XYZ file of C-alpha atoms in Angstrom:
313
model
C 9.102 3.915 -22.872
C 10.308 2.314 -19.498
C 11.097 -1.102 -21.232
C 14.030 0.660 -23.143
C 15.653 1.966 -19.944
C 18.918 0.808 -19.133
C 20.104 -0.522 -15.672
C 22.180 1.912 -13.724
C 25.353 1.059 -11.466
C 22.852 -0.321 -8.799
C 21.687 -2.853 -11.197
C 18.245 -1.395 -11.275
C 16.334 0.745 -13.796
C 13.116 2.869 -14.091
C 11.457 -0.448 -14.593
C 12.360 -1.980 -11.387
C 9.624 -2.191 -8.865
C 9.746 -1.834 -5.154
C 9.365 -5.459 -4.589
C 12.271 -6.253 -7.107
C 14.630 -3.820 -5.371
C 13.977 -5.190 -1.888
C 13.991 -9.049 -2.878
C 15.579 -10.994 -0.251
C 15.847 -8.262 2.290
C 14.801 -9.027 5.755
C 13.439 -5.967 7.650
C 11.813 -7.806 10.408
C 14.151 -6.026 13.157
C 13.112 -2.450 11.922
C 10.411 -0.065 12.502
C 9.375 2.589 10.015
C 7.195 5.672 9.677
C 5.683 6.401 6.266
C 3.956 9.803 5.738
C 1.214 9.980 3.118
C 0.645 6.267 3.087
C -3.109 6.255 2.403
C -2.544 6.423 -1.414
C -0.150 6.255 -4.376
C 3.502 5.456 -3.727
C 3.075 6.071 -0.150
C 0.803 3.168 0.236
C 2.938 0.862 -1.897
C 5.894 1.942 0.037
C 4.166 0.809 3.332
C 2.985 -2.518 1.695
C 6.332 -3.456 0.439
C 8.261 -2.471 3.757
C 5.592 -4.586 5.532
C 6.112 -7.483 3.080
C 9.876 -7.362 4.073
C 8.882 -7.743 7.657
C 9.287 -3.971 8.774
C 6.714 -2.788 11.328
C 5.083 0.108 9.559
C 3.278 3.109 11.033
C 1.448 5.087 8.434
C 1.089 8.644 9.172
C -2.206 9.658 7.305
C -4.374 12.814 7.037
C -7.698 10.755 6.568
C -7.480 7.927 9.299
C -10.542 6.097 7.585
C -8.537 5.908 4.388
C -5.668 4.926 6.246
C -7.357 2.121 7.996
C -8.708 0.831 4.530
C -5.412 0.723 3.232
C -4.052 -1.163 6.256
C -6.821 -3.784 5.735
C -5.924 -4.160 2.060
C -2.262 -4.603 2.879
C -3.040 -7.231 5.648
C -5.179 -9.126 3.094
C -2.071 -9.098 0.645
C 0.354 -9.636 3.488
C -1.298 -11.546 6.277
C 1.905 -11.387 8.499
C 2.060 -7.621 8.115
C 2.704 -5.458 11.196
C 1.121 -2.147 10.415
C -0.623 0.563 12.199
C -2.225 4.024 11.076
C -1.946 7.337 13.249
C -3.450 10.598 12.291
C -1.098 13.116 10.730
C -1.864 16.300 8.737
C 1.532 17.776 7.693
C -0.045 21.232 6.906
C -0.679 21.733 10.647
C 2.253 22.146 13.194
C -0.120 21.064 15.972
C -0.948 18.042 14.165
C 2.745 17.194 13.600
C 3.541 17.817 17.386
C 0.466 15.669 18.411
C 1.683 12.847 16.156
C 5.119 12.801 17.304
C 3.926 12.935 20.964
C 1.630 9.943 20.407
C 4.364 7.965 18.701
C 6.855 8.746 21.216
C 4.485 7.759 24.180
C 4.146 4.315 22.368
C 7.714 3.433 23.243
C 8.368 1.988 19.914
C 11.874 1.989 18.209
C 12.178 3.977 14.950
C 14.752 2.943 12.231
C 13.279 4.439 9.195
C 11.482 7.769 8.653
C 9.920 8.059 5.046
C 8.932 11.778 4.527
C 6.713 10.897 1.539
C 3.382 12.896 1.984
C 3.030 15.982 -0.540
C 0.616 18.143 -2.392
C 1.183 19.615 -5.792
C 0.415 22.829 -7.591
C -2.455 23.923 -5.471
C -4.068 27.424 -5.850
C -2.403 29.774 -3.358
C -3.725 29.085 0.061
C -2.197 29.523 3.527
C -1.975 26.698 6.186
C -3.676 26.934 9.630
C -0.125 28.338 10.688
C -0.517 31.052 8.010
C 2.348 29.539 5.817
C 1.849 28.835 1.979
C 0.287 25.497 1.780
C 2.643 23.584 -0.379
C 5.705 24.702 1.605
C 3.985 24.036 4.782
C 3.080 20.491 4.017
C 5.726 19.315 1.723
C 8.650 20.905 3.680
C 7.835 22.543 7.012
C 5.728 19.774 8.460
C 8.263 17.172 7.498
C 11.177 19.359 8.865
C 9.225 19.431 12.327
C 8.300 15.820 12.296
C 11.785 14.684 11.700
C 13.203 17.087 14.448
C 10.785 15.702 16.933
C 11.407 12.049 16.267
C 15.173 12.364 15.917
C 15.880 11.548 19.621
C 13.951 8.230 19.221
C 15.900 7.486 16.022
C 19.341 8.260 17.719
C 18.263 6.090 20.675
C 17.201 3.305 18.368
C 20.348 3.344 16.356
C 22.518 3.259 19.446
C 20.690 0.533 21.118
C 20.083 -1.489 18.058
C 23.534 -0.913 16.387
C 21.464 -0.646 13.154
C 21.838 2.339 10.868
C 18.796 4.680 10.982
C 17.610 6.135 7.659
C 15.633 9.231 6.825
C 14.203 9.620 3.254
C 12.919 12.716 1.875
C 10.797 12.164 -1.138
C 11.382 15.072 -3.389
C 10.987 15.321 -7.310
C 12.784 16.398 -10.264
C 10.804 19.420 -10.241
C 13.086 20.757 -7.479
C 15.175 21.953 -10.720
C 12.226 24.247 -11.419
C 11.767 26.368 -8.469
C 11.554 30.250 -8.523
C 14.559 31.891 -9.796
C 15.842 32.678 -6.383
C 15.345 29.147 -5.284
C 13.553 29.776 -1.829
C 11.593 32.940 -1.601
C 12.509 33.606 1.975
C 10.974 37.020 1.945
C 7.934 36.199 -0.160
C 6.922 32.592 1.152
C 3.506 33.859 1.949
C 3.180 36.558 -0.911
C 0.346 35.801 -3.207
C 1.768 38.284 -5.754
C 3.920 36.569 -8.212
C 2.767 32.922 -6.957
C 2.766 30.069 -9.394
C 1.600 26.699 -8.344
C 4.167 24.772 -10.214
C 7.073 26.967 -9.183
C 5.837 26.802 -5.568
C 5.824 23.009 -5.861
C 9.350 23.127 -7.095
C 10.288 25.382 -4.287
C 8.880 22.954 -1.674
C 10.753 19.892 -3.266
C 13.899 21.962 -3.489
C 13.462 22.279 0.208
C 13.249 18.567 0.537
C 16.645 18.120 -1.043
C 18.300 21.113 0.848
C 16.726 19.606 4.330
C 18.299 16.237 3.670
C 21.687 17.539 2.770
C 21.889 19.837 5.837
C 20.366 17.406 8.065
C 23.152 14.677 6.822
C 25.843 17.393 7.644
C 24.336 17.740 11.245
C 24.204 13.969 11.780
C 27.699 13.368 10.489
C 29.101 16.206 12.783
C 27.283 14.504 15.558
C 28.668 11.264 14.848
C 25.386 9.622 14.801
C 24.631 6.437 12.766
C 21.693 7.842 10.745
C 21.743 8.770 7.205
C 19.505 11.373 5.434
C 18.877 11.247 1.536
C 16.444 12.584 -0.969
C 15.098 11.217 -4.124
C 13.008 11.630 -7.258
C 10.471 8.786 -7.478
C 9.830 9.410 -11.100
C 6.779 10.686 -13.146
C 3.918 8.691 -11.820
C 0.220 8.640 -12.603
C -0.977 9.356 -8.983
C -3.623 11.603 -7.474
C -1.048 14.420 -7.016
C -2.599 15.783 -10.379
C -5.962 16.173 -9.001
C -5.709 19.984 -8.743
C -5.366 20.091 -12.533
C -8.348 18.637 -14.438
C -6.740 18.959 -17.715
C -3.414 17.356 -16.824
C -5.222 14.775 -14.800
C -7.308 13.878 -17.942
C -4.132 13.544 -20.150
C -2.511 11.456 -17.343
C -5.524 9.134 -17.380
C -5.396 8.437 -21.208
C -1.639 8.272 -21.784
C -0.180 8.027 -18.449
C 0.128 4.233 -18.346
C 2.199 4.165 -21.565
C 4.831 7.062 -20.718
C 4.807 7.208 -16.972
C 5.887 4.931 -13.993
C 3.082 2.770 -12.345
C 2.947 2.950 -8.595
C 5.019 -0.228 -8.114
C 7.804 1.362 -10.068
C 7.256 4.775 -8.461
C 7.840 3.291 -4.973
C 11.178 1.664 -5.945
C 13.413 4.200 -5.341
C 12.101 5.103 -1.975
C 12.263 1.332 -0.793
C 15.759 1.031 -2.288
C 17.079 3.841 -0.439
C 15.293 2.871 2.761
C 16.182 -0.797 2.882
C 18.982 -1.705 0.396
C 22.348 -2.738 1.889
C 24.147 -0.975 -0.891
C 23.034 2.369 0.460
C 24.461 1.584 4.029
C 26.643 4.631 5.064
C 25.544 6.721 2.182
C 24.157 10.164 3.300
C 23.459 13.688 1.778
C 22.866 12.198 -1.734
C 20.020 12.450 -4.227
C 18.644 9.344 -5.970
C 16.475 8.763 -9.118
C 15.555 5.267 -10.496
C 17.360 3.637 -7.574
C 20.831 5.133 -8.507
C 22.633 8.234 -7.246
C 21.567 11.265 -9.528
C 22.602 14.865 -10.183
C 20.659 17.312 -8.262
C 20.386 21.036 -9.250
C 23.128 23.625 -8.469
C 20.638 25.100 -5.969
C 20.139 21.868 -4.232
C 23.894 21.447 -3.817
C 24.303 25.001 -2.266
C 25.366 24.446 1.298
C 24.893 28.111 2.138
C 21.271 27.995 0.936
C 20.661 24.676 2.864
C 21.849 26.318 6.143
C 19.868 29.397 5.542
C 16.703 27.283 4.823
C 17.387 25.281 8.113
C 17.532 28.506 10.213
C 14.547 29.875 8.412
C 12.358 26.844 8.945
C 13.465 26.706 12.633
C 12.176 30.255 13.035
C 8.895 29.135 11.439
C 8.194 26.192 13.719
C 9.098 27.838 16.843
């Protein structure tokens, strides 16, 4: 049970909420993009960032749902600066369109929260003929980050404020396929397992953040990149599995985090001053945690980087 959890070195625990871990932080000089912000921990992340004064741009697949969330947040936080732009991370064309639209607005960008995700779907190929979970959870966010990086670098330089890129991964990254990333079988239906494919995409999130952190350090840019496990949360990620979804509905509130707790680590890594200068780390429950050996494999991260570059180009 969450109330039995002990606090970690950060002073926070699995019980901590996004509001609690950002208490007293002024984000009024910051602008953030949060993907998948129309529901679940993405919506709560957007709300709490807005509560702390951050100008939030929600990247949402369903613009109507995004506008509804925006209205709800403004009712709760009347001073909120929040906007919604259409973004389908399973489509490279949509990602490029979103980045082009954002960059044309002339806005700064301090925080990029790569939060959107799908889980354990039946085998499906994206519009770009890439396995859907890998396409949505990793490839789309990889391309989005690359297309927005120049804006983030310019913002960091001009504002003299550290930029932060946050990849929302999962503990499930430890349970990918045996080989970690199936480079030669990404789109192979034979041997496909929905949960293993989800684990593969979440492993890719950690590897991406780690390799990006190395690139940014080599360039001497004041931008960090980290990944995290938000915790087991009762959200609509389970919608593909009716049995699991039913169990979650019945017992989830007793053994899983709620959305307010689920968004805490994301908001902590995005805003907390204790995370300043920290890059290439994996967090859970608002504390640095241990990722899998595969996630810490620098060679695998470099290979994934080069592989993904070839996919998006």
